């Protein structure tokens, strides 16, 4: 038997497992996750009101249901088992641990109460156990979100929607209540560069045209009249669509709805100012964009906000013994190869970019490399695989969660949902494990 361990059950891990469990003869594929719940950011990142995107889990479930695939949930590699122990027990190890540690703005005031990285904020409203106790201060009339990508748009939309609009989502009840109770009136979405450089997709940007309690606003002076020459035609089409949407927001009436979303461009945060340890405003500097790069103009301004959410990217978390590129915040690798017998794919390999399908092609390429290496150097069959790991985990009192046990948790979440929500997530590991006793 060829023993294969995959660390991380997000899209990248699932795609590799799918291919290896089908294509490698006599393979046993064990997928570890530090949470009792599978699917990575499909569960804990993708916006709770985008349930359609989460349908991909049906495909992943079919992989887990195969006879030669095992989910080993609630096992943290680096804590419950070391990287060295894993390598010694498996013929192949694939690291697909994602990247969800927030990058910092690196400006004064980031330590104030009221500043939350997008990773932790998203994890909180999506019921990730790491952030169950975040309790962000949303007693704010002004909220600034820094970043011009889809994650920033997701956060703005979740804050802007009415509670009724979130009833078809799987946002946690606590987050839904906290957002509904917020006195927010102004949400500022701030990009360092201009609308041409924003990495929004149009579907996400257009959603702000249809919200019940929030109106999107854009200063027409921030929009160019035409596109620069020489753009790639595909990129030009996306930008043109986004500009059309942004133009349609320029004539909106700011007083037509109780919450305003201000889409602002060409500004960089300089300092978060505080009062008694809490955020009171954000000081920014206007930029001009030259050859696609933001250049400071020296002109500054302030926004009165009590909450600041930087959405400027993520890093992976280094695990002891694992070759790690500290500067880039990814696992050190050469085209997915970390060291003999160890591979990586997904966000921890190439950085936190790309939607779910982008991980499929990346994982396929790495799986092909694994198959080629196994053919060139067939394993001697000396490694103990799950048998060895299972006894270590039992000795250490680690309670593993199988795929069947995850389904018990899944059904309990669906059963306890109210108001038409698809599920009410458990956001504490103890609560989940208690269901399995
Ligand atoms: C806020 C947000 C919204 C997004 N929305 C969309 C969207 O609408 N559509 C779309 O297509 N894409 C979206 N994406 C992108 C998509 O989520 C990623 O492309 C994808 O999840 C990356 O997959 P991954 O497997 O590399 O990492 P992840 O999905 O992060 O999976 C990593 C897994 O590894 C596990 N893990 C980590 N460390 C350990 C450890 N030490 N031991 C064991 N397990 C560990 C984690 O628990 C996790 O399950 C979004 C991303 C974010 C952040």
GROMACS .gro file of C-alpha atoms and ligand atoms in nm:
model
  490
    1UNK     CA    1   0.000   0.000   0.000
    2UNK     CA    2   0.113   0.357  -0.071
    3UNK     CA    3   0.040   0.580   0.228
    4UNK     CA    4  -0.040   0.939   0.140
    5UNK     CA    5  -0.103   1.216   0.396
    6UNK     CA    6  -0.263   1.545   0.298
    7UNK     CA    7  -0.251   1.823   0.555
    8UNK     CA    8  -0.549   2.057   0.514
    9UNK     CA    9  -0.895   1.970   0.383
   10UNK     CA   10  -0.961   2.292   0.189
   11UNK     CA   11  -1.010   2.291  -0.188
   12UNK     CA   12  -0.640   2.228  -0.262
   13UNK     CA   13  -0.622   1.924  -0.035
   14UNK     CA   14  -0.951   1.787  -0.169
   15UNK     CA   15  -0.843   1.823  -0.534
   16UNK     CA   16  -0.512   1.643  -0.470
   17UNK     CA   17  -0.690   1.368  -0.274
   18UNK     CA   18  -0.937   1.323  -0.557
   19UNK     CA   19  -0.670   1.267  -0.817
   20UNK     CA   20  -0.432   1.054  -0.609
   21UNK     CA   21  -0.707   0.830  -0.470
   22UNK     CA   22  -0.819   0.757  -0.829
   23UNK     CA   23  -0.485   0.739  -1.009
   24UNK     CA   24  -0.238   0.581  -0.767
   25UNK     CA   25  -0.282   0.206  -0.749
   26UNK     CA   26  -0.321   0.073  -0.395
   27UNK     CA   27  -0.319   0.423  -0.243
   28UNK     CA   28  -0.459   0.510   0.099
   29UNK     CA   29  -0.515   0.885   0.127
   30UNK     CA   30  -0.553   1.035   0.476
   31UNK     CA   31  -0.664   1.400   0.488
   32UNK     CA   32  -0.578   1.574   0.815
   33UNK     CA   33  -0.737   1.894   0.934
   34UNK     CA   34  -0.686   2.080   1.259
   35UNK     CA   35  -1.061   2.145   1.274
   36UNK     CA   36  -1.333   1.882   1.321
   37UNK     CA   37  -1.490   2.030   1.007
   38UNK     CA   38  -1.359   1.984   0.651
   39UNK     CA   39  -1.345   2.216   0.345
   40UNK     CA   40  -1.120   2.500   0.470
   41UNK     CA   41  -1.219   2.844   0.347
   42UNK     CA   42  -1.521   2.713   0.161
   43UNK     CA   43  -1.675   2.690   0.507
   44UNK     CA   44  -1.482   2.964   0.687
   45UNK     CA   45  -1.390   3.219   0.419
   46UNK     CA   46  -1.643   3.226   0.134
   47UNK     CA   47  -1.911   3.477   0.226
   48UNK     CA   48  -2.203   3.332   0.422
   49UNK     CA   49  -2.454   3.489   0.181
   50UNK     CA   50  -2.289   3.324  -0.121
   51UNK     CA   51  -2.429   2.978  -0.059
   52UNK     CA   52  -2.409   2.887  -0.428
   53UNK     CA   53  -2.028   2.901  -0.414
   54UNK     CA   54  -2.032   2.654  -0.127
   55UNK     CA   55  -2.205   2.388  -0.341
   56UNK     CA   56  -1.857   2.274  -0.444
   57UNK     CA   57  -1.848   2.076  -0.118
   58UNK     CA   58  -2.082   1.817  -0.277
   59UNK     CA   59  -1.799   1.730  -0.514
   60UNK     CA   60  -1.548   1.714  -0.227
   61UNK     CA   61  -1.784   1.493  -0.024
   62UNK     CA   62  -1.771   1.231  -0.298
   63UNK     CA   63  -1.393   1.218  -0.258
   64UNK     CA   64  -1.421   1.167   0.119
   65UNK     CA   65  -1.674   0.889   0.065
   66UNK     CA   66  -1.427   0.678  -0.133
   67UNK     CA   67  -1.305   0.359   0.040
   68UNK     CA   68  -0.940   0.463   0.017
   69UNK     CA   69  -0.988   0.817   0.155
   70UNK     CA   70  -1.002   0.895   0.527
   71UNK     CA   71  -1.076   1.228   0.700
   72UNK     CA   72  -0.867   1.271   1.014
   73UNK     CA   73  -1.024   1.582   1.165
   74UNK     CA   74  -0.932   1.770   1.482
   75UNK     CA   75  -0.563   1.684   1.441
   76UNK     CA   76  -0.327   1.981   1.428
   77UNK     CA   77  -0.001   1.906   1.250
   78UNK     CA   78   0.271   2.086   1.441
   79UNK     CA   79   0.088   2.038   1.773
   80UNK     CA   80  -0.079   1.696   1.795
   81UNK     CA   81   0.168   1.538   1.555
   82UNK     CA   82   0.500   1.676   1.439
   83UNK     CA   83   0.595   1.730   1.078
   84UNK     CA   84   0.879   1.479   1.131
   85UNK     CA   85   0.638   1.214   1.264
   86UNK     CA   86   0.413   1.261   0.965
   87UNK     CA   87   0.702   1.230   0.719
   88UNK     CA   88   0.829   0.917   0.893
   89UNK     CA   89   0.485   0.752   0.869
   90UNK     CA   90   0.380   0.834   0.511
   91UNK     CA   91   0.531   0.771   0.167
   92UNK     CA   92   0.395   1.103   0.043
   93UNK     CA   93   0.299   1.417   0.238
   94UNK     CA   94   0.111   1.702   0.065
   95UNK     CA   95   0.084   2.028   0.257
   96UNK     CA   96  -0.227   2.229   0.174
   97UNK     CA   97  -0.265   2.436   0.492
   98UNK     CA   98  -0.385   2.757   0.326
   99UNK     CA   99  -0.300   3.109   0.442
  100UNK     CA  100  -0.519   3.295   0.686
  101UNK     CA  101  -0.287   3.499   0.909
  102UNK     CA  102  -0.358   3.865   0.845
  103UNK     CA  103  -0.092   4.087   0.697
  104UNK     CA  104  -0.050   4.409   0.894
  105UNK     CA  105  -0.079   4.763   0.759
  106UNK     CA  106   0.237   4.856   0.949
  107UNK     CA  107   0.107   5.198   1.058
  108UNK     CA  108   0.068   5.352   1.405
  109UNK     CA  109  -0.256   5.271   1.587
  110UNK     CA  110  -0.300   4.916   1.459
  111UNK     CA  111  -0.307   4.787   1.819
  112UNK     CA  112  -0.614   4.996   1.910
  113UNK     CA  113  -0.946   4.829   1.998
  114UNK     CA  114  -1.157   4.843   1.686
  115UNK     CA  115  -0.893   4.722   1.437
  116UNK     CA  116  -0.956   4.372   1.302
  117UNK     CA  117  -0.774   4.195   1.020
  118UNK     CA  118  -1.005   4.072   0.747
  119UNK     CA  119  -0.899   3.712   0.818
  120UNK     CA  120  -1.011   3.728   1.179
  121UNK     CA  121  -1.322   3.929   1.100
  122UNK     CA  122  -1.434   3.687   0.829
  123UNK     CA  123  -1.348   3.391   1.053
  124UNK     CA  124  -1.567   3.545   1.327
  125UNK     CA  125  -1.879   3.591   1.117
  126UNK     CA  126  -1.825   3.253   0.951
  127UNK     CA  127  -1.806   3.062   1.282
  128UNK     CA  128  -1.437   2.957   1.274
  129UNK     CA  129  -1.356   2.830   1.626
  130UNK     CA  130  -1.032   3.034   1.641
  131UNK     CA  131  -1.233   3.358   1.641
  132UNK     CA  132  -1.549   3.261   1.828
  133UNK     CA  133  -1.458   3.511   2.101
  134UNK     CA  134  -1.349   3.802   1.882
  135UNK     CA  135  -1.655   4.016   1.971
  136UNK     CA  136  -1.551   4.301   1.738
  137UNK     CA  137  -1.657   4.649   1.836
  138UNK     CA  138  -1.926   4.741   1.586
  139UNK     CA  139  -2.072   5.013   1.802
  140UNK     CA  140  -1.953   5.238   1.523
  141UNK     CA  141  -2.110   5.496   1.299
  142UNK     CA  142  -1.815   5.475   1.062
  143UNK     CA  143  -1.631   5.162   0.948
  144UNK     CA  144  -1.328   5.167   0.717
  145UNK     CA  145  -1.232   4.863   0.513
  146UNK     CA  146  -0.888   4.890   0.357
  147UNK     CA  147  -0.837   4.699   0.033
  148UNK     CA  148  -0.979   4.677  -0.317
  149UNK     CA  149  -1.038   4.307  -0.366
  150UNK     CA  150  -1.334   4.075  -0.334
  151UNK     CA  151  -1.264   4.002   0.035
  152UNK     CA  152  -1.307   4.374   0.108
  153UNK     CA  153  -1.633   4.373  -0.091
  154UNK     CA  154  -1.755   4.063   0.096
  155UNK     CA  155  -1.700   4.230   0.432
  156UNK     CA  156  -1.865   4.553   0.319
  157UNK     CA  157  -2.168   4.361   0.191
  158UNK     CA  158  -2.207   4.150   0.506
  159UNK     CA  159  -2.197   4.470   0.713
  160UNK     CA  160  -2.429   4.653   0.475
  161UNK     CA  161  -2.703   4.394   0.438
  162UNK     CA  162  -3.008   4.400   0.659
  163UNK     CA  163  -3.059   4.114   0.905
  164UNK     CA  164  -3.348   3.987   0.689
  165UNK     CA  165  -3.119   3.979   0.385
  166UNK     CA  166  -2.878   3.758   0.583
  167UNK     CA  167  -3.150   3.509   0.679
  168UNK     CA  168  -3.070   3.290   0.381
  169UNK     CA  169  -2.700   3.285   0.478
  170UNK     CA  170  -2.507   3.077   0.730
  171UNK     CA  171  -2.360   3.371   0.922
  172UNK     CA  172  -2.348   3.283   1.292
  173UNK     CA  173  -2.645   3.407   1.496
  174UNK     CA  174  -2.408   3.607   1.721
  175UNK     CA  175  -2.251   3.788   1.425
  176UNK     CA  176  -2.588   3.852   1.262
  177UNK     CA  177  -2.718   4.007   1.585
  178UNK     CA  178  -2.406   4.213   1.643
  179UNK     CA  179  -2.416   4.356   1.288
  180UNK     CA  180  -2.790   4.422   1.309
  181UNK     CA  181  -2.735   4.612   1.638
  182UNK     CA  182  -2.456   4.826   1.492
  183UNK     CA  183  -2.546   5.194   1.443
  184UNK     CA  184  -2.327   5.204   1.129
  185UNK     CA  185  -2.413   5.478   0.881
  186UNK     CA  186  -2.099   5.506   0.669
  187UNK     CA  187  -1.883   5.223   0.537
  188UNK     CA  188  -1.569   5.335   0.355
  189UNK     CA  189  -1.402   5.094   0.116
  190UNK     CA  190  -1.061   5.236   0.044
  191UNK     CA  191  -0.815   5.141  -0.231
  192UNK     CA  192  -0.454   5.256  -0.250
  193UNK     CA  193  -0.475   5.272  -0.628
  194UNK     CA  194  -0.748   5.366  -0.875
  195UNK     CA  195  -1.055   5.190  -1.010
  196UNK     CA  196  -0.851   5.055  -1.304
  197UNK     CA  197  -0.628   4.862  -1.066
  198UNK     CA  198  -0.901   4.732  -0.831
  199UNK     CA  199  -0.929   4.354  -0.833
  200UNK     CA  200  -1.307   4.336  -0.783
  201UNK     CA  201  -1.511   4.095  -0.989
  202UNK     CA  202  -1.815   4.259  -1.141
  203UNK     CA  203  -2.071   4.020  -0.992
  204UNK     CA  204  -1.957   4.120  -0.641
  205UNK     CA  205  -1.937   4.492  -0.721
  206UNK     CA  206  -2.285   4.497  -0.880
  207UNK     CA  207  -2.450   4.349  -0.572
  208UNK     CA  208  -2.430   4.690  -0.405
  209UNK     CA  209  -2.686   4.821  -0.651
  210UNK     CA  210  -2.957   4.608  -0.498
  211UNK     CA  211  -2.921   4.621  -0.121
  212UNK     CA  212  -3.218   4.691   0.100
  213UNK     CA  213  -3.066   4.935   0.349
  214UNK     CA  214  -2.740   5.047   0.185
  215UNK     CA  215  -2.666   5.281  -0.105
  216UNK     CA  216  -2.332   5.270  -0.289
  217UNK     CA  217  -2.165   5.603  -0.366
  218UNK     CA  218  -1.871   5.698  -0.588
  219UNK     CA  219  -1.723   6.041  -0.653
  220UNK     CA  220  -1.735   6.077  -1.035
  221UNK     CA  221  -1.406   6.270  -1.024
  222UNK     CA  222  -1.235   5.943  -0.924
  223UNK     CA  223  -1.340   5.764  -1.244
  224UNK     CA  224  -1.145   5.793  -1.570
  225UNK     CA  225  -1.332   5.886  -1.888
  226UNK     CA  226  -1.163   5.616  -2.091
  227UNK     CA  227  -0.927   5.320  -2.056
  228UNK     CA  228  -0.555   5.356  -2.120
  229UNK     CA  229  -0.417   5.211  -2.444
  230UNK     CA  230  -0.253   4.869  -2.458
  231UNK     CA  231  -0.458   4.682  -2.198
  232UNK     CA  232  -0.502   4.309  -2.242
  233UNK     CA  233  -0.852   4.273  -2.402
  234UNK     CA  234  -0.981   4.037  -2.130
  235UNK     CA  235  -0.863   4.267  -1.850
  236UNK     CA  236  -1.006   4.566  -2.039
  237UNK     CA  237  -1.352   4.403  -2.054
  238UNK     CA  238  -1.354   4.340  -1.677
  239UNK     CA  239  -1.236   4.694  -1.602
  240UNK     CA  240  -1.493   4.844  -1.842
  241UNK     CA  241  -1.773   4.649  -1.671
  242UNK     CA  242  -1.654   4.762  -1.328
  243UNK     CA  243  -1.633   5.123  -1.448
  244UNK     CA  244  -1.990   5.101  -1.581
  245UNK     CA  245  -2.106   4.975  -1.241
  246UNK     CA  246  -1.910   5.243  -1.056
  247UNK     CA  247  -2.050   5.511  -1.290
  248UNK     CA  248  -2.402   5.390  -1.213
  249UNK     CA  249  -2.331   5.455  -0.842
  250UNK     CA  250  -2.221   5.817  -0.900
  251UNK     CA  251  -2.579   5.938  -0.938
  252UNK     CA  252  -2.714   5.759  -0.628
  253UNK     CA  253  -2.878   5.972  -0.361
  254UNK     CA  254  -2.676   5.955  -0.038
  255UNK     CA  255  -2.991   6.005   0.171
  256UNK     CA  256  -3.196   5.737  -0.002
  257UNK     CA  257  -3.102   5.463   0.247
  258UNK     CA  258  -2.980   5.457   0.608
  259UNK     CA  259  -2.633   5.312   0.531
  260UNK     CA  260  -2.389   5.454   0.277
  261UNK     CA  261  -2.105   5.261   0.116
  262UNK     CA  262  -1.837   5.502  -0.006
  263UNK     CA  263  -1.613   5.342  -0.269
  264UNK     CA  264  -1.295   5.548  -0.242
  265UNK     CA  265  -0.980   5.522  -0.450
  266UNK     CA  266  -0.623   5.652  -0.445
  267UNK     CA  267  -0.575   5.682  -0.069
  268UNK     CA  268  -0.336   5.508   0.173
  269UNK     CA  269  -0.388   5.489   0.549
  270UNK     CA  270  -0.117   5.673   0.743
  271UNK     CA  271  -0.232   5.638   1.104
  272UNK     CA  272  -0.523   5.505   1.308
  273UNK     CA  273  -0.603   5.758   1.576
  274UNK     CA  274  -0.749   5.661   1.910
  275UNK     CA  275  -0.931   5.785   2.214
  276UNK     CA  276  -0.896   5.587   2.540
  277UNK     CA  277  -0.746   5.292   2.352
  278UNK     CA  278  -1.028   5.279   2.096
  279UNK     CA  279  -1.026   5.380   1.731
  280UNK     CA  280  -1.164   5.731   1.677
  281UNK     CA  281  -1.052   5.813   1.322
  282UNK     CA  282  -0.832   5.716   1.031
  283UNK     CA  283  -0.581   5.951   0.872
  284UNK     CA  284  -0.509   5.891   0.505
  285UNK     CA  285  -0.295   6.038   0.231
  286UNK     CA  286  -0.419   6.089  -0.122
  287UNK     CA  287  -0.225   5.912  -0.396
  288UNK     CA  288  -0.190   5.955  -0.766
  289UNK     CA  289  -0.140   5.650  -0.983
  290UNK     CA  290   0.160   5.658  -1.214
  291UNK     CA  291   0.224   5.355  -1.439
  292UNK     CA  292  -0.008   5.147  -1.223
  293UNK     CA  293   0.172   5.240  -0.899
  294UNK     CA  294   0.040   5.453  -0.613
  295UNK     CA  295   0.247   5.763  -0.541
  296UNK     CA  296   0.175   5.977  -0.233
  297UNK     CA  297   0.075   6.337  -0.300
  298UNK     CA  298   0.136   6.474   0.051
  299UNK     CA  299  -0.230   6.575   0.083
  300UNK     CA  300  -0.393   6.414   0.387
  301UNK     CA  301  -0.747   6.381   0.519
  302UNK     CA  302  -0.929   6.211   0.806
  303UNK     CA  303  -1.233   5.989   0.827
  304UNK     CA  304  -1.431   5.958   1.148
  305UNK     CA  305  -1.449   5.583   1.200
  306UNK     CA  306  -1.456   5.361   1.507
  307UNK     CA  307  -1.375   5.032   1.333
  308UNK     CA  308  -1.097   4.963   1.081
  309UNK     CA  309  -1.071   4.637   0.888
  310UNK     CA  310  -0.756   4.596   0.678
  311UNK     CA  311  -0.818   4.345   0.395
  312UNK     CA  312  -0.472   4.352   0.242
  313UNK     CA  313  -0.373   3.986   0.223
  314UNK     CA  314  -0.261   3.688   0.426
  315UNK     CA  315   0.037   3.472   0.518
  316UNK     CA  316   0.058   3.104   0.596
  317UNK     CA  317   0.147   2.993   0.945
  318UNK     CA  318   0.488   2.824   0.971
  319UNK     CA  319   0.487   2.476   1.123
  320UNK     CA  320   0.796   2.360   1.317
  321UNK     CA  321   1.045   2.182   1.093
  322UNK     CA  322   0.868   2.273   0.768
  323UNK     CA  323   1.082   2.469   0.518
  324UNK     CA  324   0.921   2.814   0.524
  325UNK     CA  325   0.978   3.135   0.331
  326UNK     CA  326   0.931   3.396   0.604
  327UNK     CA  327   0.946   3.688   0.366
  328UNK     CA  328   0.669   3.568   0.136
  329UNK     CA  329   0.477   3.388   0.412
  330UNK     CA  330   0.451   3.065   0.212
  331UNK     CA  331   0.594   2.712   0.238
  332UNK     CA  332   0.932   2.702   0.064
  333UNK     CA  333   0.893   2.503  -0.256
  334UNK     CA  334   1.008   2.458  -0.611
  335UNK     CA  335   0.699   2.414  -0.831
  336UNK     CA  336   0.520   2.242  -0.545
  337UNK     CA  337   0.812   2.021  -0.432
  338UNK     CA  338   0.918   2.099  -0.074
  339UNK     CA  339   1.168   1.817  -0.017
  340UNK     CA  340   1.181   1.448  -0.121
  341UNK     CA  341   0.838   1.297  -0.058
  342UNK     CA  342   0.685   1.631   0.053
  343UNK     CA  343   0.478   1.857  -0.172
  344UNK     CA  344   0.259   2.163  -0.140
  345UNK     CA  345  -0.031   2.323  -0.328
  346UNK     CA  346  -0.284   2.602  -0.295
  347UNK     CA  347  -0.258   2.925  -0.099
  348UNK     CA  348   0.030   2.803   0.120
  349UNK     CA  349   0.230   2.725  -0.194
  350UNK     CA  350   0.169   3.029  -0.413
  351UNK     CA  351   0.030   3.288  -0.171
  352UNK     CA  352  -0.328   3.394  -0.097
  353UNK     CA  353  -0.448   3.451  -0.450
  354UNK     CA  354  -0.696   3.280  -0.670
  355UNK     CA  355  -1.050   3.155  -0.639
  356UNK     CA  356  -1.145   2.794  -0.573
  357UNK     CA  357  -1.107   2.672  -0.936
  358UNK     CA  358  -0.753   2.817  -0.950
  359UNK     CA  359  -0.655   2.566  -0.683
  360UNK     CA  360  -0.779   2.281  -0.898
  361UNK     CA  361  -0.523   2.334  -1.175
  362UNK     CA  362  -0.249   2.395  -0.918
  363UNK     CA  363  -0.338   2.076  -0.729
  364UNK     CA  364  -0.361   1.874  -1.050
  365UNK     CA  365  -0.008   1.980  -1.151
  366UNK     CA  366   0.129   1.883  -0.809
  367UNK     CA  367  -0.060   1.550  -0.810
  368UNK     CA  368   0.091   1.471  -1.152
  369UNK     CA  369   0.437   1.543  -1.011
  370UNK     CA  370   0.366   1.312  -0.715
  371UNK     CA  371   0.255   1.032  -0.951
  372UNK     CA  372   0.565   1.075  -1.168
  373UNK     CA  373   0.792   1.064  -0.861
  374UNK     CA  374   0.615   0.754  -0.724
  375UNK     CA  375   0.663   0.581  -1.059
  376UNK     CA  376   1.030   0.676  -1.073
  377UNK     CA  377   1.097   0.573  -0.711
  378UNK     CA  378   0.834   0.326  -0.589
  379UNK     CA  379   0.818   0.331  -0.206
  380UNK     CA  380   0.956   0.028  -0.022
  381UNK     CA  381   0.631  -0.013   0.172
  382UNK     CA  382   0.803   0.031   0.509
  383UNK     CA  383   0.603   0.321   0.644
  384UNK     CA  384   0.322   0.251   0.887
  385UNK     CA  385   0.075   0.513   0.762
  386UNK     CA  386  -0.242   0.568   0.963
  387UNK     CA  387  -0.170   0.272   1.196
  388UNK     CA  388   0.140   0.446   1.337
  389UNK     CA  389  -0.030   0.783   1.356
  390UNK     CA  390  -0.344   0.648   1.518
  391UNK     CA  391  -0.149   0.493   1.806
  392UNK     CA  392   0.047   0.815   1.860
  393UNK     CA  393  -0.275   1.017   1.868
  394UNK     CA  394  -0.439   0.772   2.108
  395UNK     CA  395  -0.137   0.785   2.342
  396UNK     CA  396  -0.167   1.165   2.337
  397UNK     CA  397  -0.541   1.163   2.404
  398UNK     CA  398  -0.625   1.343   2.078
  399UNK     CA  399  -0.987   1.293   1.982
  400UNK     CA  400  -0.997   1.241   1.606
  401UNK     CA  401  -1.306   1.323   1.402
  402UNK     CA  402  -1.391   1.095   1.108
  403UNK     CA  403  -1.593   1.192   0.802
  404UNK     CA  404  -1.898   1.008   0.940
  405UNK     CA  405  -1.862   1.206   1.264
  406UNK     CA  406  -1.836   1.533   1.068
  407UNK     CA  407  -2.167   1.436   0.908
  408UNK     CA  408  -2.321   1.412   1.256
  409UNK     CA  409  -2.200   1.767   1.326
  410UNK     CA  410  -2.323   1.880   0.984
  411UNK     CA  411  -2.671   1.738   1.041
  412UNK     CA  412  -2.692   1.895   1.388
  413UNK     CA  413  -2.601   2.235   1.241
  414UNK     CA  414  -2.870   2.203   0.975
  415UNK     CA  415  -3.127   2.080   1.229
  416UNK     CA  416  -3.080   2.372   1.469
  417UNK     CA  417  -3.100   2.649   1.203
  418UNK     CA  418  -3.383   2.902   1.242
  419UNK     CA  419  -3.549   3.168   1.021
  420UNK     CA  420  -3.483   2.972   0.702
  421UNK     CA  421  -3.103   2.975   0.744
  422UNK     CA  422  -2.929   2.677   0.581
  423UNK     CA  423  -2.738   2.595   0.902
  424UNK     CA  424  -2.642   2.738   1.238
  425UNK     CA  425  -2.271   2.661   1.274
  426UNK     CA  426  -2.111   2.542   1.594
  427UNK     CA  427  -1.818   2.774   1.647
  428UNK     CA  428  -1.662   2.590   1.942
  429UNK     CA  429  -1.472   2.266   1.908
  430UNK     CA  430  -1.597   2.139   2.249
  431UNK     CA  431  -1.958   2.181   2.134
  432UNK     CA  432  -1.885   1.980   1.820
  433UNK     CA  433  -1.704   1.701   2.005
  434UNK     CA  434  -1.984   1.680   2.264
  435UNK     CA  435  -2.220   1.577   1.982
  436UNK     CA  436  -2.002   1.274   1.915
  437UNK     CA  437  -1.993   1.121   2.267
  438LIG     C1  438  -1.282   3.589   0.276
  438LIG     C2  439  -1.262   3.500   0.157
  438LIG     C3  440  -1.365   3.484   0.066
  438LIG     C4  441  -1.348   3.404  -0.046
  438LIG     N1  442  -1.451   3.391  -0.134
  438LIG     C5  443  -1.437   3.312  -0.243
  438LIG     C6  444  -1.545   3.296  -0.334
  438LIG     O1  445  -1.653   3.354  -0.317
  438LIG     N2  446  -1.527   3.215  -0.442
  438LIG     C7  447  -1.408   3.149  -0.463
  438LIG     O2  448  -1.397   3.075  -0.560
  438LIG     N3  449  -1.303   3.163  -0.378
  438LIG     C8  450  -1.314   3.243  -0.269
  438LIG     N4  451  -1.210   3.258  -0.182
  438LIG     C9  452  -1.083   3.191  -0.213
  438LIG    C10  453  -1.083   3.043  -0.169
  438LIG     O3  454  -1.138   3.034  -0.041
  438LIG    C11  455  -0.940   2.990  -0.175
  438LIG     O4  456  -0.899   2.993  -0.311
  438LIG    C12  457  -0.927   2.847  -0.124
  438LIG     O5  458  -0.998   2.822  -0.007
  438LIG    C13  459  -0.779   2.812  -0.098
  438LIG     O6  460  -0.776   2.675  -0.072
  438LIG     P1  461  -0.661   2.604   0.013
  438LIG     O7  462  -0.700   2.462   0.017
  438LIG     O8  463  -0.529   2.639  -0.043
  438LIG     O9  464  -0.667   2.669   0.160
  438LIG     P2  465  -0.782   2.667   0.270
  438LIG    O10  466  -0.916   2.669   0.208
  438LIG    O11  467  -0.748   2.776   0.364
  438LIG    O12  468  -0.765   2.527   0.346
  438LIG    C14  469  -0.658   2.505   0.435
  438LIG    C15  470  -0.699   2.399   0.537
  438LIG    O13  471  -0.583   2.358   0.610
  438LIG    C16  472  -0.618   2.341   0.746
  438LIG     N5  473  -0.496   2.356   0.827
  438LIG    C17  474  -0.424   2.468   0.845
  438LIG     N6  475  -0.319   2.444   0.926
  438LIG    C18  476  -0.326   2.314   0.962
  438LIG    C19  477  -0.246   2.232   1.047
  438LIG     N7  478  -0.138   2.278   1.111
  438LIG     N8  479  -0.282   2.101   1.063
  438LIG    C20  480  -0.393   2.051   0.999
  438LIG     N9  481  -0.473   2.128   0.919
  438LIG    C21  482  -0.439   2.257   0.900
  438LIG    C22  483  -0.720   2.451   0.770
  438LIG    O14  484  -0.801   2.423   0.886
  438LIG    C23  485  -0.800   2.447   0.641
  438LIG    O15  486  -0.908   2.356   0.648
  438LIG    C24  487  -1.224   3.338  -0.068
  438LIG    C25  488  -1.121   3.353   0.025
  438LIG    C26  489  -1.139   3.434   0.137
  438LIG    C27  490  -1.028   3.451   0.235
   0.00000   0.00000   0.00000
